mmCIF file of C-alpha atoms and ligand atoms in Angstrom:
data_model
loop_
_atom_site.group_PDB
_atom_site.id
_atom_site.type_symbol
_atom_site.label_atom_id
_atom_site.label_comp_id
_atom_site.label_asym_id
_atom_site.label_seq_id
_atom_site.Cartn_x
_atom_site.Cartn_y
_atom_site.Cartn_z
ATOM 1 C CA MET A 114 83.507 36.841 82.286
ATOM 2 C CA ALA A 115 86.690 38.833 81.705
ATOM 3 C CA ILE A 116 87.334 41.667 84.153
ATOM 4 C CA PRO A 117 86.218 44.996 82.641
ATOM 5 C CA LYS A 118 89.210 47.178 81.860
ATOM 6 C CA LEU A 119 87.860 49.764 84.335
ATOM 7 C CA PHE A 120 88.421 47.225 87.106
ATOM 8 C CA GLU A 121 91.812 45.953 86.032
ATOM 9 C CA PRO A 122 94.524 47.036 88.483
ATOM 10 C CA LEU A 123 97.119 49.492 87.227
ATOM 11 C CA THR A 124 100.693 49.693 88.493
ATOM 12 C CA ILE A 125 102.740 52.857 87.952
ATOM 13 C CA ARG A 126 106.254 52.770 89.384
ATOM 14 C CA GLY A 127 105.817 51.138 92.815
ATOM 15 C CA VAL A 128 102.134 51.990 93.279
ATOM 16 C CA THR A 129 99.157 49.821 92.326
ATOM 17 C CA MET A 130 95.617 51.123 91.940
ATOM 18 C CA LYS A 131 92.996 48.399 92.436
ATOM 19 C CA ASN A 132 90.954 49.833 89.546
ATOM 20 C CA ARG A 133 91.128 52.673 86.979
ATOM 21 C CA VAL A 134 88.553 54.948 88.613
ATOM 22 C CA CYS A 135 89.908 58.218 89.955
ATOM 23 C CA VAL A 136 88.164 60.853 92.055
ATOM 24 C CA ALA A 137 89.331 64.057 90.376
ATOM 25 C CA PRO A 138 90.726 66.881 92.519
ATOM 26 C CA MET A 139 87.872 69.046 93.770
ATOM 27 C CA HIS A 140 88.362 72.239 95.761
ATOM 28 C CA GLN A 141 86.257 72.299 98.899
ATOM 29 C CA TYR A 142 87.040 75.903 99.925
ATOM 30 C CA ALA A 143 86.527 74.634 103.471
ATOM 31 C CA SER A 144 89.831 75.118 105.298
ATOM 32 C CA ASP A 145 90.334 77.179 108.417
ATOM 33 C CA HIS A 146 93.301 79.499 107.678
ATOM 34 C CA GLY A 147 94.639 76.776 105.378
ATOM 35 C CA PHE A 148 94.186 73.915 107.876
ATOM 36 C CA ALA A 149 92.154 70.840 106.935
ATOM 37 C CA THR A 150 88.798 70.504 108.699
ATOM 38 C CA ASP A 151 86.346 67.670 109.428
ATOM 39 C CA TRP A 152 84.675 68.514 106.121
ATOM 40 C CA HIS A 153 87.799 67.477 104.218
ATOM 41 C CA LEU A 154 87.947 64.154 106.030
ATOM 42 C CA MET A 155 84.273 63.432 105.424
ATOM 43 C CA ASN A 156 84.618 64.443 101.789
ATOM 44 C CA VAL A 157 87.616 62.299 100.828
ATOM 45 C CA GLY A 158 86.303 59.570 103.126
ATOM 46 C CA ARG A 159 83.055 59.083 101.263
ATOM 47 C CA PHE A 160 84.902 58.803 97.953
ATOM 48 C CA ALA A 161 87.614 56.435 99.192
ATOM 49 C CA ALA A 162 84.983 54.245 100.869
ATOM 50 C CA GLY A 163 82.979 54.400 97.628
ATOM 51 C CA GLY A 164 85.535 52.213 95.895
ATOM 52 C CA ALA A 165 87.690 54.460 93.682
ATOM 53 C CA GLY A 166 91.178 53.152 93.010
ATOM 54 C CA LEU A 167 92.662 56.640 93.243
ATOM 55 C CA THR A 168 91.309 59.451 95.423
ATOM 56 C CA PHE A 169 92.563 62.994 95.037
ATOM 57 C CA VAL A 170 92.737 65.676 97.657
ATOM 58 C CA GLU A 171 91.912 69.019 96.048
ATOM 59 C CA SER A 172 94.320 71.614 94.694
ATOM 60 C CA THR A 173 96.315 72.376 97.834
ATOM 61 C CA LYS A 174 98.477 75.454 97.797
ATOM 62 C CA CYS A 175 102.277 75.546 97.876
ATOM 63 C CA ASP A 176 102.340 79.285 98.618
ATOM 64 C CA ARG A 177 100.084 81.491 100.737
ATOM 65 C CA ARG A 178 99.725 83.884 97.800
ATOM 66 C CA GLY A 179 98.343 81.094 95.636
ATOM 67 C CA CYS A 180 95.039 80.625 97.486
ATOM 68 C CA GLY A 181 92.086 81.024 95.163
ATOM 69 C CA THR A 182 89.684 81.643 98.028
ATOM 70 C CA VAL A 183 89.749 82.186 101.761
ATOM 71 C CA GLY A 184 89.060 78.452 102.217
ATOM 72 C CA ASP A 185 91.895 76.928 100.139
ATOM 73 C CA LEU A 186 93.796 74.049 101.704
ATOM 74 C CA ALA A 187 97.482 74.655 102.496
ATOM 75 C CA LEU A 188 100.742 72.747 102.399
ATOM 76 C CA TRP A 189 103.145 75.693 102.234
ATOM 77 C CA ASP A 190 104.382 75.059 105.783
ATOM 78 C CA ASP A 191 105.161 71.966 107.859
ATOM 79 C CA LYS A 192 102.472 72.985 110.352
ATOM 80 C CA PHE A 193 99.814 71.874 107.869
ATOM 81 C CA ILE A 194 101.176 68.303 107.616
ATOM 82 C CA PRO A 195 99.227 66.640 110.499
ATOM 83 C CA GLY A 196 95.790 67.721 109.216
ATOM 84 C CA VAL A 197 96.513 66.758 105.620
ATOM 85 C CA LYS A 198 98.130 63.472 106.722
ATOM 86 C CA LYS A 199 94.805 62.440 108.273
ATOM 87 C CA LEU A 200 93.237 62.648 104.832
ATOM 88 C CA ALA A 201 95.927 60.424 103.280
ATOM 89 C CA ASP A 202 95.663 57.937 106.159
ATOM 90 C CA PHE A 203 91.913 57.626 105.790
ATOM 91 C CA ILE A 204 92.010 57.224 102.015
ATOM 92 C CA LYS A 205 94.629 54.488 102.316
ATOM 93 C CA SER A 206 92.717 52.695 105.068
ATOM 94 C CA HIS A 207 90.022 52.098 102.436
ATOM 95 C CA ASP A 208 92.438 50.562 99.947
ATOM 96 C CA SER A 209 92.403 53.566 97.665
ATOM 97 C CA VAL A 210 95.633 55.198 96.504
ATOM 98 C CA ALA A 211 95.970 58.606 98.180
ATOM 99 C CA ALA A 212 96.754 61.434 95.784
ATOM 100 C CA ILE A 213 97.181 65.160 96.237
ATOM 101 C CA GLN A 214 97.167 67.954 93.693
ATOM 102 C CA ILE A 215 99.351 70.967 94.406
ATOM 103 C CA GLY A 216 98.508 74.284 92.842
ATOM 104 C CA HIS A 217 98.916 78.040 92.832
ATOM 105 C CA SER A 218 96.224 80.363 91.519
ATOM 106 C CA GLY A 219 98.572 83.194 90.477
ATOM 107 C CA ARG A 220 96.531 86.079 89.083
ATOM 108 C CA LYS A 221 93.284 84.153 89.711
ATOM 109 C CA ALA A 222 93.889 84.144 93.503
ATOM 110 C CA LYS A 223 91.972 85.980 96.214
ATOM 111 C CA ARG A 224 88.347 85.588 95.184
ATOM 112 C CA PHE A 225 84.981 84.794 96.651
ATOM 113 C CA ARG A 226 83.995 81.117 96.532
ATOM 114 C CA PRO A 227 82.190 80.100 93.286
ATOM 115 C CA TRP A 228 78.756 79.982 94.927
ATOM 116 C CA GLU A 229 79.419 83.417 96.456
ATOM 117 C CA GLY A 230 79.863 84.789 92.936
ATOM 118 C CA GLY A 231 83.625 84.287 92.454
ATOM 119 C CA ALA A 232 84.443 88.023 92.177
ATOM 120 C CA PRO A 233 87.804 89.406 93.382
ATOM 121 C CA LEU A 234 87.976 89.842 97.165
ATOM 122 C CA THR A 235 88.771 93.394 98.120
ATOM 123 C CA GLU A 236 88.120 93.302 101.858
ATOM 124 C CA ASN A 237 89.105 90.883 104.584
ATOM 125 C CA PRO A 238 86.175 88.438 104.823
ATOM 126 C CA GLY A 239 86.916 87.719 108.496
ATOM 127 C CA VAL A 240 90.265 85.931 108.718
ATOM 128 C CA ASP A 241 93.200 86.949 110.953
ATOM 129 C CA GLN A 242 94.621 90.227 109.688
ATOM 130 C CA ALA A 243 98.119 88.739 109.269
ATOM 131 C CA TYR A 244 96.665 85.928 107.134
ATOM 132 C CA TRP A 245 94.864 88.464 104.985
ATOM 133 C CA ASP A 246 97.911 90.736 104.682
ATOM 134 C CA SER A 247 100.098 87.878 103.405
ATOM 135 C CA TRP A 248 97.796 87.330 100.413
ATOM 136 C CA GLU A 249 99.432 89.198 97.549
ATOM 137 C CA LEU A 250 98.282 88.800 93.962
ATOM 138 C CA VAL A 251 101.300 87.720 91.905
ATOM 139 C CA ALA A 252 101.686 86.353 88.377
ATOM 140 C CA PRO A 253 104.226 85.983 85.553
ATOM 141 C CA SER A 254 103.279 89.453 84.302
ATOM 142 C CA ALA A 255 101.270 92.437 85.488
ATOM 143 C CA GLU A 256 98.321 91.345 83.335
ATOM 144 C CA PRO A 257 94.875 90.941 84.913
ATOM 145 C CA ALA A 258 92.839 87.772 84.291
ATOM 146 C CA SER A 259 90.119 89.955 82.739
ATOM 147 C CA PRO A 260 89.684 93.691 82.163
ATOM 148 C CA THR A 261 87.590 93.953 85.342
ATOM 149 C CA ASP A 262 90.055 92.020 87.535
ATOM 150 C CA PRO A 263 92.803 93.506 89.695
ATOM 151 C CA THR A 264 96.297 93.700 88.202
ATOM 152 C CA PRO A 265 98.787 91.287 89.797
ATOM 153 C CA ARG A 266 102.402 92.150 90.548
ATOM 154 C CA ALA A 267 104.868 90.478 88.163
ATOM 155 C CA LEU A 268 107.174 88.052 89.980
ATOM 156 C CA THR A 269 110.872 88.901 89.907
ATOM 157 C CA ASN A 270 113.225 86.378 88.362
ATOM 158 C CA GLN A 271 114.390 85.300 91.833
ATOM 159 C CA GLU A 272 110.781 84.957 93.041
ATOM 160 C CA VAL A 273 110.044 82.605 90.133
ATOM 161 C CA LYS A 274 112.945 80.403 91.225
ATOM 162 C CA ASP A 275 111.728 80.566 94.842
ATOM 163 C CA LEU A 276 108.305 79.417 93.723
ATOM 164 C CA VAL A 277 109.815 76.432 91.920
ATOM 165 C CA GLU A 278 111.428 75.426 95.214
ATOM 166 C CA MET A 279 108.114 75.928 97.078
ATOM 167 C CA TRP A 280 106.598 73.320 94.777
ATOM 168 C CA GLY A 281 109.475 70.982 95.623
ATOM 169 C CA GLN A 282 108.977 71.539 99.348
ATOM 170 C CA SER A 283 105.271 70.780 99.030
ATOM 171 C CA ALA A 284 106.220 67.457 97.397
ATOM 172 C CA ARG A 285 108.446 66.671 100.375
ATOM 173 C CA ARG A 286 105.536 67.468 102.709
ATOM 174 C CA ALA A 287 103.084 65.443 100.624
ATOM 175 C CA ASN A 288 105.404 62.467 100.931
ATOM 176 C CA GLU A 289 105.630 62.994 104.703
ATOM 177 C CA CYS A 290 101.820 63.020 104.784
ATOM 178 C CA GLY A 291 101.884 59.572 103.159
ATOM 179 C CA PHE A 292 100.474 60.373 99.725
ATOM 180 C CA ASP A 293 101.445 57.965 96.950
ATOM 181 C CA VAL A 294 100.551 60.098 93.931
ATOM 182 C CA PHE A 295 101.501 63.759 93.482
ATOM 183 C CA GLU A 296 99.921 65.928 90.823
ATOM 184 C CA ILE A 297 101.212 69.294 89.646
ATOM 185 C CA HIS A 298 98.282 71.533 88.723
ATOM 186 C CA GLY A 299 99.313 73.091 85.434
ATOM 187 C CA ALA A 300 95.800 73.780 84.132
ATOM 188 C CA HIS A 301 92.700 75.998 84.326
ATOM 189 C CA GLY A 302 94.350 79.383 83.928
ATOM 190 C CA TYR A 303 96.306 79.141 87.177
ATOM 191 C CA MET A 304 99.969 79.981 87.768
ATOM 192 C CA ILE A 305 101.700 77.319 85.634
ATOM 193 C CA HIS A 306 99.172 77.781 82.844
ATOM 194 C CA GLN A 307 99.757 81.550 83.094
ATOM 195 C CA PHE A 308 103.454 80.932 82.411
ATOM 196 C CA LEU A 309 102.627 78.655 79.456
ATOM 197 C CA SER A 310 100.217 81.152 77.925
ATOM 198 C CA PRO A 311 101.478 83.785 75.461
ATOM 199 C CA MET A 312 98.462 85.825 76.574
ATOM 200 C CA ALA A 313 99.300 85.925 80.281
ATOM 201 C CA ASN A 314 103.090 85.655 80.104
ATOM 202 C CA LEU A 315 104.724 88.786 78.675
ATOM 203 C CA ARG A 316 108.075 88.307 80.423
ATOM 204 C CA ASN A 317 111.355 88.999 78.711
ATOM 205 C CA ASP A 318 113.617 86.862 80.922
ATOM 206 C CA GLU A 319 114.281 83.120 80.458
ATOM 207 C CA TYR A 320 110.682 82.339 81.608
ATOM 208 C CA GLY A 321 108.927 84.297 78.837
ATOM 209 C CA GLY A 322 108.889 84.855 75.088
ATOM 210 C CA SER A 323 109.526 81.638 73.124
ATOM 211 C CA GLU A 324 107.512 78.480 73.776
ATOM 212 C CA GLU A 325 110.646 76.875 75.191
ATOM 213 C CA ASN A 326 110.978 79.723 77.690
ATOM 214 C CA ARG A 327 107.288 79.661 78.634
ATOM 215 C CA MET A 328 107.567 75.917 79.340
ATOM 216 C CA ARG A 329 110.628 76.436 81.564
ATOM 217 C CA PHE A 330 108.704 77.205 84.785
ATOM 218 C CA CYS A 331 106.655 74.006 84.426
ATOM 219 C CA SER A 332 109.695 71.868 83.616
ATOM 220 C CA GLU A 333 111.709 73.295 86.514
ATOM 221 C CA ILE A 334 108.788 72.516 88.853
ATOM 222 C CA VAL A 335 108.768 68.920 87.593
ATOM 223 C CA GLU A 336 112.502 68.683 88.327
ATOM 224 C CA SER A 337 112.109 70.258 91.755
ATOM 225 C CA VAL A 338 109.208 67.951 92.649
ATOM 226 C CA ARG A 339 111.071 64.891 91.402
ATOM 227 C CA ALA A 340 114.046 65.875 93.594
ATOM 228 C CA HIS A 341 111.787 65.701 96.677
ATOM 229 C CA TRP A 342 109.327 62.991 95.621
ATOM 230 C CA PRO A 343 110.413 59.326 95.848
ATOM 231 C CA ASP A 344 111.385 57.524 92.654
ATOM 232 C CA ASP A 345 108.917 54.731 93.305
ATOM 233 C CA LYS A 346 105.929 57.101 93.485
ATOM 234 C CA PRO A 347 104.056 58.341 90.400
ATOM 235 C CA LEU A 348 103.967 61.972 89.333
ATOM 236 C CA PHE A 349 101.000 63.392 87.394
ATOM 237 C CA LEU A 350 100.707 66.717 85.591
ATOM 238 C CA ARG A 351 97.312 68.281 84.857
ATOM 239 C CA LEU A 352 97.251 70.430 81.745
ATOM 240 C CA SER A 353 94.680 72.554 79.992
ATOM 241 C CA CYS A 354 95.578 70.733 76.797
ATOM 242 C CA GLU A 355 93.697 73.303 74.739
ATOM 243 C CA ASP A 356 92.683 76.711 76.080
ATOM 244 C CA ARG A 357 91.427 78.530 72.946
ATOM 245 C CA ALA A 358 93.604 81.450 74.038
ATOM 246 C CA GLY A 359 96.946 80.729 72.439
ATOM 247 C CA TRP A 360 97.902 77.364 74.001
ATOM 248 C CA ASP A 361 96.914 74.337 71.918
ATOM 249 C CA LEU A 362 96.993 70.574 71.810
ATOM 250 C CA ASP A 363 100.172 70.359 69.744
ATOM 251 C CA ALA A 364 101.971 72.495 72.334
ATOM 252 C CA SER A 365 100.617 70.150 75.020
ATOM 253 C CA VAL A 366 102.040 67.163 73.148
ATOM 254 C CA ARG A 367 105.450 68.878 73.002
ATOM 255 C CA LEU A 368 105.310 69.718 76.712
ATOM 256 C CA SER A 369 104.205 66.173 77.571
ATOM 257 C CA LYS A 370 107.241 64.731 75.793
ATOM 258 C CA GLN A 371 109.504 67.145 77.627
ATOM 259 C CA VAL A 372 108.144 66.437 81.108
ATOM 260 C CA LYS A 373 108.010 62.699 80.501
ATOM 261 C CA ALA A 374 111.782 62.784 80.157
ATOM 262 C CA LEU A 375 111.936 64.621 83.496
ATOM 263 C CA GLY A 376 109.874 62.057 85.402
ATOM 264 C CA VAL A 377 106.164 62.763 84.825
ATOM 265 C CA ASP A 378 104.240 59.492 84.494
ATOM 266 C CA VAL A 379 100.702 60.596 83.661
ATOM 267 C CA ILE A 380 99.216 63.621 81.898
ATOM 268 C CA ASP A 381 95.815 64.485 83.367
ATOM 269 C CA CYS A 382 94.084 65.924 80.320
ATOM 270 C CA SER A 383 91.837 68.852 81.139
ATOM 271 C CA GLY A 384 91.173 72.098 79.268
ATOM 272 C CA GLY A 385 90.188 75.755 79.366
ATOM 273 C CA GLY A 386 90.322 78.227 82.219
ATOM 274 C CA MET A 387 92.396 80.955 80.631
ATOM 275 C CA GLN A 388 89.190 82.745 79.692
ATOM 276 C CA GLY A 389 86.145 81.782 81.780
ATOM 277 C CA SER A 390 85.396 78.603 83.684
ATOM 278 C CA PRO A 391 87.042 75.331 82.599
ATOM 279 C CA THR A 392 83.862 73.312 83.101
ATOM 280 C CA GLU A 393 81.306 75.454 81.342
ATOM 281 C CA PHE A 394 82.381 75.681 77.732
ATOM 282 C CA ALA A 395 81.738 72.140 76.485
ATOM 283 C CA PRO A 396 78.671 70.414 77.821
ATOM 284 C CA SER A 397 78.944 67.155 75.858
ATOM 285 C CA TYR A 398 79.924 63.683 77.085
ATOM 286 C CA GLY A 399 83.668 63.077 77.191
ATOM 287 C CA TYR A 400 84.495 66.471 75.635
ATOM 288 C CA GLN A 401 88.152 66.259 76.657
ATOM 289 C CA VAL A 402 88.773 62.612 75.746
ATOM 290 C CA PRO A 403 90.270 63.602 72.340
ATOM 291 C CA TYR A 404 93.031 65.458 74.225
ATOM 292 C CA SER A 405 93.877 62.360 76.209
ATOM 293 C CA ASP A 406 93.767 60.198 73.095
ATOM 294 C CA LYS A 407 96.185 62.389 71.137
ATOM 295 C CA ILE A 408 98.649 62.980 73.966
ATOM 296 C CA ARG A 409 98.722 59.275 74.822
ATOM 297 C CA ARG A 410 99.513 58.332 71.218
ATOM 298 C CA GLU A 411 101.815 61.165 70.219
ATOM 299 C CA ALA A 412 103.749 61.739 73.432
ATOM 300 C CA ASP A 413 103.750 58.031 74.313
ATOM 301 C CA ILE A 414 102.788 58.696 77.918
ATOM 302 C CA MET A 415 100.000 57.422 80.165
ATOM 303 C CA THR A 416 96.973 59.697 80.377
ATOM 304 C CA MET A 417 93.968 60.326 82.556
ATOM 305 C CA ALA A 418 90.735 61.380 80.842
ATOM 306 C CA VAL A 419 88.343 63.749 82.603
ATOM 307 C CA GLY A 420 85.290 65.818 81.750
ATOM 308 C CA LEU A 421 81.686 64.623 81.626
ATOM 309 C CA ILE A 422 82.541 60.974 81.886
ATOM 310 C CA VAL A 423 79.298 59.859 83.471
ATOM 311 C CA HIS A 424 78.346 56.301 82.553
ATOM 312 C CA ALA A 425 80.087 52.990 83.182
ATOM 313 C CA GLU A 426 79.970 51.859 79.534
ATOM 314 C CA GLN A 427 81.314 55.233 78.447
ATOM 315 C CA ALA A 428 84.294 54.908 80.800
ATOM 316 C CA GLU A 429 84.904 51.302 79.748
ATOM 317 C CA GLU A 430 84.824 52.224 76.053
ATOM 318 C CA ILE A 431 87.420 54.987 76.530
ATOM 319 C CA LEU A 432 89.780 52.478 78.106
ATOM 320 C CA GLN A 433 89.011 49.713 75.576
ATOM 321 C CA LYS A 434 89.768 52.101 72.710
ATOM 322 C CA GLY A 435 93.109 52.984 74.284
ATOM 323 C CA GLN A 436 92.180 56.658 74.670
ATOM 324 C CA ALA A 437 93.271 56.821 78.324
ATOM 325 C CA ASP A 438 94.748 54.710 81.115
ATOM 326 C CA ILE A 439 92.717 56.171 83.996
ATOM 327 C CA ILE A 440 89.203 57.625 84.157
ATOM 328 C CA ALA A 441 88.649 60.617 86.427
ATOM 329 C CA LEU A 442 85.240 61.748 87.619
ATOM 330 C CA ALA A 443 84.309 64.934 89.418
ATOM 331 C CA ARG A 444 80.655 66.003 89.255
ATOM 332 C CA GLU A 445 79.246 62.535 88.651
ATOM 333 C CA ILE A 446 80.993 61.141 91.705
ATOM 334 C CA LEU A 447 79.558 64.054 93.699
ATOM 335 C CA TYR A 448 76.191 62.794 92.513
ATOM 336 C CA ASN A 449 76.987 59.217 93.417
ATOM 337 C CA PRO A 450 80.057 58.602 95.625
ATOM 338 C CA ASN A 451 79.462 54.863 95.198
ATOM 339 C CA TRP A 452 79.871 55.205 91.425
ATOM 340 C CA PRO A 453 82.638 52.545 91.297
ATOM 341 C CA MET A 454 80.342 49.916 92.845
ATOM 342 C CA ASP A 455 77.498 50.961 90.592
ATOM 343 C CA ALA A 456 79.732 50.870 87.500
ATOM 344 C CA ALA A 457 81.137 47.470 88.428
ATOM 345 C CA ARG A 458 77.653 46.039 88.726
ATOM 346 C CA LYS A 459 76.536 47.571 85.447
ATOM 347 C CA LEU A 460 79.587 46.156 83.666
ATOM 348 C CA GLY A 461 78.798 42.720 85.078
ATOM 349 C CA PHE A 462 81.859 42.575 87.328
ATOM 350 C CA GLU A 463 81.092 40.056 90.027
ATOM 351 C CA GLY A 464 83.363 41.771 92.524
ATOM 352 C CA HIS A 465 81.171 44.872 92.675
ATOM 353 C CA LEU A 466 80.429 44.524 96.394
ATOM 354 C CA GLU A 467 84.127 44.285 97.169
ATOM 355 C CA THR A 468 84.464 47.926 96.159
ATOM 356 C CA VAL A 469 82.742 49.120 99.359
ATOM 357 C CA PRO A 470 83.469 48.426 103.047
ATOM 358 C CA SER A 471 81.947 45.396 104.798
ATOM 359 C CA GLN A 472 79.633 47.668 106.780
ATOM 360 C CA GLN A 473 77.850 48.338 103.500
ATOM 361 C CA ALA A 474 78.713 45.309 101.356
ATOM 362 C CA TYR A 475 77.147 42.831 103.772
ATOM 363 C CA TRP A 476 73.721 44.482 103.674
ATOM 364 C CA LEU A 477 73.760 45.129 99.961
ATOM 365 C CA GLY A 478 74.692 41.491 99.379
ATOM 366 C CA ARG A 479 71.783 40.383 101.567
ATOM 367 C CA ARG A 480 69.440 42.618 99.603
ATOM 368 C CA ASP A 481 70.658 41.147 96.301
ATOM 369 C CA ALA A 482 70.161 37.627 97.629
ATOM 370 C CA THR A 483 66.711 38.121 99.089
ATOM 371 C CA ALA A 484 65.038 40.820 97.003
ATOM 372 C CA THR A 485 65.863 39.441 93.576
ATOM 373 C CA GLU A 486 63.240 41.529 91.763
ATOM 374 C CA VAL A 487 64.677 44.771 93.110
ATOM 375 C CA VAL A 488 67.218 46.856 91.196
ATOM 376 C CA PRO A 489 69.203 49.869 92.483
ATOM 377 C CA SER A 490 67.799 53.364 91.925
ATOM 378 C CA THR A 491 70.436 54.154 89.281
ATOM 379 C CA TYR A 492 68.809 51.575 86.976
ATOM 380 C CA GLY A 493 65.333 53.055 87.056
ATOM 381 C CA ARG A 494 62.494 51.029 88.555
ATOM 382 C CA GLY A 495 62.594 47.363 87.542
HETATM 383 C C1 FMN B 274 83.504 71.128 93.068
HETATM 384 C C2 FMN B 274 84.622 71.101 92.076
HETATM 385 C C3 FMN B 274 85.899 71.481 92.467
HETATM 386 C C4 FMN B 274 86.974 71.393 91.563
HETATM 387 N N1 FMN B 274 88.244 71.646 92.006
HETATM 388 C C5 FMN B 274 89.288 71.349 91.210
HETATM 389 C C6 FMN B 274 90.608 71.342 91.725
HETATM 390 O O1 FMN B 274 90.843 71.492 92.931
HETATM 391 N N2 FMN B 274 91.609 71.117 90.834
HETATM 392 C C7 FMN B 274 91.378 70.851 89.510
HETATM 393 O O2 FMN B 274 92.323 70.656 88.751
HETATM 394 N N3 FMN B 274 90.132 70.797 89.031
HETATM 395 C C8 FMN B 274 89.085 71.000 89.849
HETATM 396 N N4 FMN B 274 87.822 70.842 89.381
HETATM 397 C C9 FMN B 274 87.617 70.317 88.006
HETATM 398 C C10 FMN B 274 87.445 68.788 88.033
HETATM 399 O O3 FMN B 274 88.585 68.131 88.559
HETATM 400 C C11 FMN B 274 87.133 68.229 86.635
HETATM 401 O O4 FMN B 274 88.247 68.407 85.807
HETATM 402 C C12 FMN B 274 85.927 68.888 85.985
HETATM 403 O O5 FMN B 274 84.868 69.053 86.923
HETATM 404 C C13 FMN B 274 85.399 68.073 84.803
HETATM 405 O O6 FMN B 274 85.046 66.769 85.212
HETATM 406 P P1 FMN B 274 83.498 66.348 85.478
HETATM 407 O O7 FMN B 274 82.732 66.604 84.214
HETATM 408 O O8 FMN B 274 83.572 64.887 85.836
HETATM 409 O O9 FMN B 274 82.982 67.188 86.584
HETATM 410 C C14 FMN B 274 86.735 70.963 90.240
HETATM 411 C C15 FMN B 274 85.434 70.626 89.845
HETATM 412 C C16 FMN B 274 84.389 70.668 90.740
HETATM 413 C C17 FMN B 274 83.008 70.239 90.295
#
């Protein structure tokens, strides 16, 4: 039988993914003053060992001020490199490509964790006072994320340029950590998206006003990252391709064309976040796949589809139809970290046991050989 498209390798620049399954970036809110903890290692470890071709480390911050919560992971200083490098090393030791997303929350920074309610933090929740004091809410403009949120301070023109360089420095550090894919987080109502949005960006310098000006911050970050990120390593950009708040899919196509020329290889097609949560507005299967489809065709760039991609056949169909090049999973791979093995088996790919380490593959192979009436729990009882 032909190899399912989901399990065909994919080479971008000098990096080859063994399959098209990606573990999407997922905040853990589990750092200690920005430093990676055992939780991070366990978390990326279970996904990399679960067989994904590409495993992302969560949105890691390029600036202290950009932390969404007290537990955000940091790469704004060289002192964070050893802890984050351990994550890349472990992912790679399981034959998964190690990827990191770098972000900045802008006006959505400084909040309680989602399961603590997500409201703005007004008092030090117990970190070092200096760490707390360095956490200033900044944004393109002095516009709060919602009428009940605190008002950020508008960045000066020089501070915007400094931030562009901070992104570049985080790319240098990510390379020193050993990551092979770097993603710029331009989505979900965070800093880059705030610059893109006519609702959040009311600046009157070269970073605000016209669409061209609002795209400038993002494009300069791409250039800065490319200056510090090796030519043979892929660069991804995550966009909220449609935010229902003034930024739409056609603008995303125009931006995709622009950044492609500057060295972005893949657009990671997400949505929302300018008003409310990005994951709660569209509860149907593959709700963001149309974004990926259009950007791939019209901007002639590789894309990653994400958002309620749950089943193996669903993922395979998206690839077969040419709607995306990579399939990213977040909540479903939380449910089943061995999703790649499960999907391979369901798609009839004989190499399904090769997706997991020998410590597991051996015993699962023995079970298949000896208990031939038995099917895995994800099939329902045979
Ligand atoms: C626990 C959790 C943490 C997340 N953290 C991030 C993040 O760090 N960066 C990001 O761009 N998206 C983040 N997301 C969004 C996911 O990457 C993904 O786009 C979204 O959950 C939709 O995919 P799904 O339906 O497969 O969950 C997070 C989602 C979850 C569930």
